[in-house]
mmCIF file of N, CA and C in Angstrom:
data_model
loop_
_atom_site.group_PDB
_atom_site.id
_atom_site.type_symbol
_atom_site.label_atom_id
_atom_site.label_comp_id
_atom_site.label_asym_id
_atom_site.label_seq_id
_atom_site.Cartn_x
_atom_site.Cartn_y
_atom_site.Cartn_z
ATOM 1 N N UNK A 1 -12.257 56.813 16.309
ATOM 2 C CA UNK A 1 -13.338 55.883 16.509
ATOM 3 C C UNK A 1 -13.980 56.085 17.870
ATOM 4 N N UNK A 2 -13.297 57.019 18.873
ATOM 5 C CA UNK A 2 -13.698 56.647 20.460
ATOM 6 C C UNK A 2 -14.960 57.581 20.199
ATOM 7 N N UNK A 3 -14.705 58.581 19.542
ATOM 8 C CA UNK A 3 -15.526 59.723 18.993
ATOM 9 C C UNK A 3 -16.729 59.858 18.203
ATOM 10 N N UNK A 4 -16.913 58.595 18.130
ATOM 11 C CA UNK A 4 -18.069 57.852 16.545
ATOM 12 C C UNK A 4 -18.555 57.195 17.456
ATOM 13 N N UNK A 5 -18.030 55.944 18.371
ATOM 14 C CA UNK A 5 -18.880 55.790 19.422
ATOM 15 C C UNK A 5 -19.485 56.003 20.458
ATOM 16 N N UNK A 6 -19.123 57.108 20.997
ATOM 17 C CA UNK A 6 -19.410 57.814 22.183
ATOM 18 C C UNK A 6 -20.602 58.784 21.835
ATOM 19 N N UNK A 7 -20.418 59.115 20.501
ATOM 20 C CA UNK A 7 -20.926 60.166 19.837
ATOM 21 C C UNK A 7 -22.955 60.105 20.200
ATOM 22 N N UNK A 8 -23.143 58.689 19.660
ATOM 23 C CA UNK A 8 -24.448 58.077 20.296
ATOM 24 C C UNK A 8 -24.845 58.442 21.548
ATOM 25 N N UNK A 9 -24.133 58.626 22.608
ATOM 26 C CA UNK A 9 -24.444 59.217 23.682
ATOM 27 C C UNK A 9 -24.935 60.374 24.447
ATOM 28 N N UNK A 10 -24.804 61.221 23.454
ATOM 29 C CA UNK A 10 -25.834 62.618 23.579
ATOM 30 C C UNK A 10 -24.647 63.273 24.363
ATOM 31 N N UNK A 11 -25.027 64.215 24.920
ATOM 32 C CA UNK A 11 -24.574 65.056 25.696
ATOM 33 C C UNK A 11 -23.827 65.073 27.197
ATOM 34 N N UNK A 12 -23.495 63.435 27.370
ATOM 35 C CA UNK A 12 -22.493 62.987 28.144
ATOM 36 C C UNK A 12 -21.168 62.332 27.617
ATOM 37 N N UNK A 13 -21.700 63.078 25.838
ATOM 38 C CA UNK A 13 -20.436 61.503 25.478
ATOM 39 C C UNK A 13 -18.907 62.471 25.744
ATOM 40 N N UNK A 14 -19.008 63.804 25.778
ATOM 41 C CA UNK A 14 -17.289 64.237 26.374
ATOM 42 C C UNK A 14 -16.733 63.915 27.569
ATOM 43 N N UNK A 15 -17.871 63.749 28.640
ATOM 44 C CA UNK A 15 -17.390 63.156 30.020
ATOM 45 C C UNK A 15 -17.066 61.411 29.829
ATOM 46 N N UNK A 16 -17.199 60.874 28.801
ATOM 47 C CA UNK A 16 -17.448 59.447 28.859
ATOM 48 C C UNK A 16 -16.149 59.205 28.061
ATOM 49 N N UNK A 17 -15.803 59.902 27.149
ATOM 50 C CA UNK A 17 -14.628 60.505 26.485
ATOM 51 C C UNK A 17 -13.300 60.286 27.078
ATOM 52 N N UNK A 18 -13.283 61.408 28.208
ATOM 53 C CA UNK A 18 -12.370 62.222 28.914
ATOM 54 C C UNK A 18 -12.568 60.606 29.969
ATOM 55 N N UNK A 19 -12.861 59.778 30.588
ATOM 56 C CA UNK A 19 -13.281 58.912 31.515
ATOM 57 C C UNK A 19 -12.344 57.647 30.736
ATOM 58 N N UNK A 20 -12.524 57.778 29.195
ATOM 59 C CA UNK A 20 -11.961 56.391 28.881
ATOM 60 C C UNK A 20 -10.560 56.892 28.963
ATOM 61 N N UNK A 21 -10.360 57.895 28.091
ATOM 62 C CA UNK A 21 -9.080 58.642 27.840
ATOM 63 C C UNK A 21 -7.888 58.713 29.180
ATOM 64 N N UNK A 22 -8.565 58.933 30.215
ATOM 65 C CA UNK A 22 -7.921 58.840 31.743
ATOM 66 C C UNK A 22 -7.487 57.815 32.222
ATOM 67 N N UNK A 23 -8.715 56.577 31.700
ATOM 68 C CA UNK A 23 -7.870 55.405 32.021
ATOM 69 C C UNK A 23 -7.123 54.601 31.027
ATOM 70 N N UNK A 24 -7.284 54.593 30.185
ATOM 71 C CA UNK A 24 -6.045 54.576 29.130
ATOM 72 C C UNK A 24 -4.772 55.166 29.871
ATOM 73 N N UNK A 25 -4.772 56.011 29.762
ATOM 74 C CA UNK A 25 -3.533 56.742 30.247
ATOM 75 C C UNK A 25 -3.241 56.387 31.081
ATOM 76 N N UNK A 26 -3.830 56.409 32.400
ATOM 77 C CA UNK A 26 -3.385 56.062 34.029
ATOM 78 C C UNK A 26 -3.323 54.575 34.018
ATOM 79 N N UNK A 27 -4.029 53.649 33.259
ATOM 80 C CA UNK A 27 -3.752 51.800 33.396
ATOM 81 C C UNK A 27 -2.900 51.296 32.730
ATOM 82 N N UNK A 28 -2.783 51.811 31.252
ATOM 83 C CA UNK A 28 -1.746 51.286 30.712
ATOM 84 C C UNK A 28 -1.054 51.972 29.752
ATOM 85 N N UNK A 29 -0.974 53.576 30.137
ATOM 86 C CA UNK A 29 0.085 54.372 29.384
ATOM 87 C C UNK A 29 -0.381 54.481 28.002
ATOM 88 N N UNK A 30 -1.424 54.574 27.172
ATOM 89 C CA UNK A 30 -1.601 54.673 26.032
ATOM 90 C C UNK A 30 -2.598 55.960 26.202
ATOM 91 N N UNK A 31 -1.999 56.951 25.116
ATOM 92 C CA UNK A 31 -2.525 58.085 24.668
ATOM 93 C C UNK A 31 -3.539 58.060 23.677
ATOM 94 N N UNK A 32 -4.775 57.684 23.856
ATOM 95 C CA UNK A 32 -5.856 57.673 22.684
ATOM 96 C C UNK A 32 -5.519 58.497 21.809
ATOM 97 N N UNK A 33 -5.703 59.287 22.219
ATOM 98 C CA UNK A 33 -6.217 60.724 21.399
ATOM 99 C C UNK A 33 -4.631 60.538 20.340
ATOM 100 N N UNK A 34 -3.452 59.986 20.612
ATOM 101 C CA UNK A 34 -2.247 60.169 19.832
ATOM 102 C C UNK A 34 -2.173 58.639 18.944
ATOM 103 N N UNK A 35 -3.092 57.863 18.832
ATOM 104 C CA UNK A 35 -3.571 56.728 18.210
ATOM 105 C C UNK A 35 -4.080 57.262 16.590
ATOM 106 N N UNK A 36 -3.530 56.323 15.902
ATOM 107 C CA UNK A 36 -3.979 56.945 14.333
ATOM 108 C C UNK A 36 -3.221 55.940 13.635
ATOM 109 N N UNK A 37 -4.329 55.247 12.755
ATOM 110 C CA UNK A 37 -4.022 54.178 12.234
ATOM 111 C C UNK A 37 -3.085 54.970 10.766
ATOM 112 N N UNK A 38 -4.076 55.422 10.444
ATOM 113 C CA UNK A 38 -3.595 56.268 9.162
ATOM 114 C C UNK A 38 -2.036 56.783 9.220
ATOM 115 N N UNK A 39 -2.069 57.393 10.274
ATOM 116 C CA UNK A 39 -0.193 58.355 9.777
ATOM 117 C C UNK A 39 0.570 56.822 10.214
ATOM 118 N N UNK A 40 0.219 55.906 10.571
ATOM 119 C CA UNK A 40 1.132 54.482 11.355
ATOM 120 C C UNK A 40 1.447 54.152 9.887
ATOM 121 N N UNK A 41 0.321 53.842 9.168
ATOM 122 C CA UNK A 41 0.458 53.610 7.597
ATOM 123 C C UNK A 41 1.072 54.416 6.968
ATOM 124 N N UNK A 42 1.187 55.685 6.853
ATOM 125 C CA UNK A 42 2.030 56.550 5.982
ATOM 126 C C UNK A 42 3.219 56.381 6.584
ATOM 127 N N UNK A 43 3.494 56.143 7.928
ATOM 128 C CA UNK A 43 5.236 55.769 7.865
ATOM 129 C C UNK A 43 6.019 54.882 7.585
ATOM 130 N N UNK A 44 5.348 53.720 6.897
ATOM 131 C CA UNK A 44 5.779 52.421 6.603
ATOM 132 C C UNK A 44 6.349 52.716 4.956
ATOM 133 N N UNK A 45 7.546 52.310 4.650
ATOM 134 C CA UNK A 45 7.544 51.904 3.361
ATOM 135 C C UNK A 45 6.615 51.502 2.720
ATOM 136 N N UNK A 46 6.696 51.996 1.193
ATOM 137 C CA UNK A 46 5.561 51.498 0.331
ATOM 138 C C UNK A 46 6.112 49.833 0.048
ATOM 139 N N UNK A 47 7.351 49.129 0.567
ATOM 140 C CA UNK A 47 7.507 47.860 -0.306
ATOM 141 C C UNK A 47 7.048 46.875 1.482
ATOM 142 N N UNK A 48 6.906 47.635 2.821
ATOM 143 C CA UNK A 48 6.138 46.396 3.377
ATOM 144 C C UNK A 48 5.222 46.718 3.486
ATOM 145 N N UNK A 49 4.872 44.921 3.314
ATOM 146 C CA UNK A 49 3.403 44.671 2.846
ATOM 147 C C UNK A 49 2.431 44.561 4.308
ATOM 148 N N UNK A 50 1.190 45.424 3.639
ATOM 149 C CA UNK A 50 0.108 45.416 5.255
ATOM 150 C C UNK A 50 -0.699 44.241 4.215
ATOM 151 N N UNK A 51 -1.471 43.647 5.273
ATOM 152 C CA UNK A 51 -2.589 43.253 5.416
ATOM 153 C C UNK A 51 -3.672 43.828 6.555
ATOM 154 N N UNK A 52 -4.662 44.182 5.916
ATOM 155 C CA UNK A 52 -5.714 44.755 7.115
ATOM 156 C C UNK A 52 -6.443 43.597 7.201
ATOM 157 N N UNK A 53 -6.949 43.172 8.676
ATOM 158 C CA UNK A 53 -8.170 42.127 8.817
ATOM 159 C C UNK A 53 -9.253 42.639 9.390
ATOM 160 N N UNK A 54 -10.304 42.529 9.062
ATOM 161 C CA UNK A 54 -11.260 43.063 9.532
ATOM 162 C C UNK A 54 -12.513 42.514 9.800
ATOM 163 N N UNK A 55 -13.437 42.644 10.409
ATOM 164 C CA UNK A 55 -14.356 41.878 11.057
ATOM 165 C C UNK A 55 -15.908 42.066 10.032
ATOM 166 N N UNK A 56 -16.558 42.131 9.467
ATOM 167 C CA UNK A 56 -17.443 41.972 8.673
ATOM 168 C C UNK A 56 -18.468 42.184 9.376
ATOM 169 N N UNK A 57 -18.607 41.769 10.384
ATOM 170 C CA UNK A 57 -20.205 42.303 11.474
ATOM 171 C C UNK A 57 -19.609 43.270 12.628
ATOM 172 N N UNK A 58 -18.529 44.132 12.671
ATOM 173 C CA UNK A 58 -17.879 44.851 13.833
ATOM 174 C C UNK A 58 -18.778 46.100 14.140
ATOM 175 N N UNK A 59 -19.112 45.956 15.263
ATOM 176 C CA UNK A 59 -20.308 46.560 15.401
ATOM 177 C C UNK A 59 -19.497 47.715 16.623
ATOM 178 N N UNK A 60 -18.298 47.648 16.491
ATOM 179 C CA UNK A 60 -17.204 48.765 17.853
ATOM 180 C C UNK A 60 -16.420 49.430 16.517
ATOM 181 N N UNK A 61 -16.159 49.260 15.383
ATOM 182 C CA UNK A 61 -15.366 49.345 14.310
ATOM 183 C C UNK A 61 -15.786 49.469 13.149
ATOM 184 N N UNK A 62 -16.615 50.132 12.543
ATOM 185 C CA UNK A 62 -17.391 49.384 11.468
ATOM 186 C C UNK A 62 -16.606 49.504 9.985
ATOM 187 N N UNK A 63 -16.844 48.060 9.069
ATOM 188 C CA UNK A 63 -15.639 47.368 8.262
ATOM 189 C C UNK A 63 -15.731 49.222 7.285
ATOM 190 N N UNK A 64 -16.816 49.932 7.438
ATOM 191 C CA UNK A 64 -16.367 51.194 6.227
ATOM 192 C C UNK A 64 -14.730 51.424 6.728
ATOM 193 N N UNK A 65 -14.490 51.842 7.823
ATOM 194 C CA UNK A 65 -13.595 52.270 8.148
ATOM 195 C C UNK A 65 -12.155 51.396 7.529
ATOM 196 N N UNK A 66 -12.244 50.199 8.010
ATOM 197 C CA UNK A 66 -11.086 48.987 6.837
ATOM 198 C C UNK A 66 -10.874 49.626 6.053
ATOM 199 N N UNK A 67 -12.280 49.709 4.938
ATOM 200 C CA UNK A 67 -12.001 50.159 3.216
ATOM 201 C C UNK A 67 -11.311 51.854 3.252
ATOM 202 N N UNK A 68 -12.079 52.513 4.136
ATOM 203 C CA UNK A 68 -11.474 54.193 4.109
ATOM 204 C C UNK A 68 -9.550 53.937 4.245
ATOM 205 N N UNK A 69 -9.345 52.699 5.708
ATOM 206 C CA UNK A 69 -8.026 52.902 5.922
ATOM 207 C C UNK A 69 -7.128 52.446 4.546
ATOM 208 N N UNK A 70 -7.769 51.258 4.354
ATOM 209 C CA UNK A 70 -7.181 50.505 3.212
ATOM 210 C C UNK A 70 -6.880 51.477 2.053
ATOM 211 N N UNK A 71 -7.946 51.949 1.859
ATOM 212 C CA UNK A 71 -7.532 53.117 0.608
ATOM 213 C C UNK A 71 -6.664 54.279 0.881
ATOM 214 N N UNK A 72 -6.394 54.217 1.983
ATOM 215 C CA UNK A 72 -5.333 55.885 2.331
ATOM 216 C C UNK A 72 -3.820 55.258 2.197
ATOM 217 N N UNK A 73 -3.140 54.078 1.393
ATOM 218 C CA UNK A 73 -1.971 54.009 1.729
ATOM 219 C C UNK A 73 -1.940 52.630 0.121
ATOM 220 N N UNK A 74 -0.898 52.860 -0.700
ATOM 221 C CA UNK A 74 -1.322 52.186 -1.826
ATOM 222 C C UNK A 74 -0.413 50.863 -1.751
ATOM 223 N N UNK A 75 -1.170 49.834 -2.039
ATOM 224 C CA UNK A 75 -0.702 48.612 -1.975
ATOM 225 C C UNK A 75 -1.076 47.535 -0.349
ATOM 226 N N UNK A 76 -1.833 48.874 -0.187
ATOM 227 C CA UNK A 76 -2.635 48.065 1.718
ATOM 228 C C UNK A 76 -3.936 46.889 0.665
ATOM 229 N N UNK A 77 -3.661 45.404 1.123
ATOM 230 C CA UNK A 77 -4.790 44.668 1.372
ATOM 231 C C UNK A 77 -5.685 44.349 2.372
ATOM 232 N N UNK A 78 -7.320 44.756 2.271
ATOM 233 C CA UNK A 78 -7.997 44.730 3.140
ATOM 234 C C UNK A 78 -8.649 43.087 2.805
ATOM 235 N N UNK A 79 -8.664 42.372 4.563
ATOM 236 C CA UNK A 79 -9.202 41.007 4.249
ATOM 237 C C UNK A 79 -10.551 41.044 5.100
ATOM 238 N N UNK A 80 -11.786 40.744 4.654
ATOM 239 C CA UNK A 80 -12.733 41.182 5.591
ATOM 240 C C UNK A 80 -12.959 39.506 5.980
ATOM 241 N N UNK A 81 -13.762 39.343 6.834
ATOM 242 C CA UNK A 81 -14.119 38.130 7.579
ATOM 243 C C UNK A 81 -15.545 38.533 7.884
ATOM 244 N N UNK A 82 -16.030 37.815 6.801
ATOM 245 C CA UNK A 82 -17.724 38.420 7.151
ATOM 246 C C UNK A 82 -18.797 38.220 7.833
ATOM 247 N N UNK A 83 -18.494 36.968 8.565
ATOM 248 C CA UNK A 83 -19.797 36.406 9.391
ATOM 249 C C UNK A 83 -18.736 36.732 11.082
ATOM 250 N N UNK A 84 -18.079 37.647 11.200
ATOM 251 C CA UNK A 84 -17.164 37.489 12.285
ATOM 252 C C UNK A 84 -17.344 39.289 13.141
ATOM 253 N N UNK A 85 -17.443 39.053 14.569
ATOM 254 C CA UNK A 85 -18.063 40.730 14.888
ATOM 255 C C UNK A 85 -16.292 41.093 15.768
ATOM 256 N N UNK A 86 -15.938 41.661 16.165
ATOM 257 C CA UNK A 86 -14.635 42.512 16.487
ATOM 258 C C UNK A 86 -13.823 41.774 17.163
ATOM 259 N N UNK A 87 -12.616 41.855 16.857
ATOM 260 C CA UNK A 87 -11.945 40.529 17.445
ATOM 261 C C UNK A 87 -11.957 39.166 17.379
ATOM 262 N N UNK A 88 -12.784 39.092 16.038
ATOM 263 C CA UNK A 88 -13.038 37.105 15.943
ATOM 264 C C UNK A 88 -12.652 37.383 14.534
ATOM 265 N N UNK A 89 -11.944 37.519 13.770
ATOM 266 C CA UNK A 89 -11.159 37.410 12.595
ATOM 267 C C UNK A 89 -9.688 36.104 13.396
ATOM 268 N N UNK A 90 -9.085 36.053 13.856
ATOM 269 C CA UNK A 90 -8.639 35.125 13.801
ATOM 270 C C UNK A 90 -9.343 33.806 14.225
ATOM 271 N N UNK A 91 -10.428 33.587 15.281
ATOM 272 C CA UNK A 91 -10.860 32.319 15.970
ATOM 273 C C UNK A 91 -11.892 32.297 14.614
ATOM 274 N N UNK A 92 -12.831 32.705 13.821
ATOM 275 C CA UNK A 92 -13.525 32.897 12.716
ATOM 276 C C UNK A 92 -13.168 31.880 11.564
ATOM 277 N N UNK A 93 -11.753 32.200 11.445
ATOM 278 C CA UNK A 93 -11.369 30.818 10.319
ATOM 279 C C UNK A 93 -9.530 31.386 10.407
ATOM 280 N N UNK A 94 -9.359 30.118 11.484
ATOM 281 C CA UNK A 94 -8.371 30.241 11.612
ATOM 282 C C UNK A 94 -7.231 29.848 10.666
ATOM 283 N N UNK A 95 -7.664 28.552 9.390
ATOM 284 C CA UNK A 95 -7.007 28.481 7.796
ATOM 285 C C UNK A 95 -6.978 29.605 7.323
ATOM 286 N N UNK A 96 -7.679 30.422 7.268
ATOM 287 C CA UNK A 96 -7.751 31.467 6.659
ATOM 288 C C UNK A 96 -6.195 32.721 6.836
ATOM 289 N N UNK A 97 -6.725 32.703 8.648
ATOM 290 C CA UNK A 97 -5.627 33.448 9.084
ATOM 291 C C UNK A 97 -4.270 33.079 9.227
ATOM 292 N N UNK A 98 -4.521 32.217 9.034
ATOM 293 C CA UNK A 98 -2.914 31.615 8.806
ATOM 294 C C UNK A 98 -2.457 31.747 7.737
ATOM 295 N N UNK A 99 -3.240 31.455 6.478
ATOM 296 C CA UNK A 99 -2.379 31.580 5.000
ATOM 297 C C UNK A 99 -2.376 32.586 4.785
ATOM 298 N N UNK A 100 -3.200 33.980 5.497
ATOM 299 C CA UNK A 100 -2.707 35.433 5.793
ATOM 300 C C UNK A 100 -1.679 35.823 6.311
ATOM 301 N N UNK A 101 -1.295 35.255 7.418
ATOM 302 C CA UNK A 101 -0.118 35.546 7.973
ATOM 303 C C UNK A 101 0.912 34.666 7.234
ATOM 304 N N UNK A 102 1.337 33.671 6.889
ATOM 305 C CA UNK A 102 1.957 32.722 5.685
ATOM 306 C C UNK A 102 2.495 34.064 4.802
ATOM 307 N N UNK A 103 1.419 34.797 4.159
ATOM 308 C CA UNK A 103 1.627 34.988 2.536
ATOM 309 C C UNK A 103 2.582 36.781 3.017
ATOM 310 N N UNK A 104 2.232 37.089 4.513
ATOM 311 C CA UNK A 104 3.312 38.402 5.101
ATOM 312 C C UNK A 104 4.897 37.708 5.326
ATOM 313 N N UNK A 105 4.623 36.813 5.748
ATOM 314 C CA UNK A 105 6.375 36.212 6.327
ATOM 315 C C UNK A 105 6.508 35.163 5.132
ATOM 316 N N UNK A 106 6.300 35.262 3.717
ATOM 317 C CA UNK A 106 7.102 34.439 2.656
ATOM 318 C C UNK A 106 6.988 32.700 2.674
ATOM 319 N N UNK A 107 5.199 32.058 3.283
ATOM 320 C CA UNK A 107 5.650 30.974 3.388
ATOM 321 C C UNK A 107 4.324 30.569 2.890
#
């Protein structure tokens, strides 16, 4: 995704790239580039259960990507939240997210 957004940037987006990527690394130890939702999903058993949440107006994320992830791993539910832009799936409808999280932990 850093790559889809940066991408807009023309011909600075590898320095802008390499800039986020550095501080990732140097602030808080996370390797972008070794980030991948997909193989995280292929290492999970097929019997636990994902829920994907996803933002419906995510304009850093966009929800295609949900449905692409959702479909790469069988038995993934994608929950979209449609009037909600990146990171507001839980404050968005927080009943909601709760009987989401409820229906993962058996309650």
């Amino acid at each position: 995704m850093l790559d889809a957004q940066v991408a807009r940037l023309g011909p600075v987006a590898p320095i802008v790239t390499a800039a986020i990527t550095f501080a990732a690394r140097s602030q808080v130890g996370v390797d972008v580039a070794a980030i991948s939702p997909r193989a995280s999903l292929s290492e999970l058993a097929l019997e636990v259960p994902v829920v994907l949440l996803h933002a419906g107006q995510d304009q850093i994320v966009p929800v295609g990507e949900g449905h692409r992830l959702a479909a790469a791993r069988p038995g993934v539910r994608l929950e979209v939240f449609p009037h909600t832009t990146h990171g507001g799936c839980v404050t968005s409808d927080r009943a909601r997210f709760r009987r989401l999280l409820g229906s993962l932990v058996g309650r």
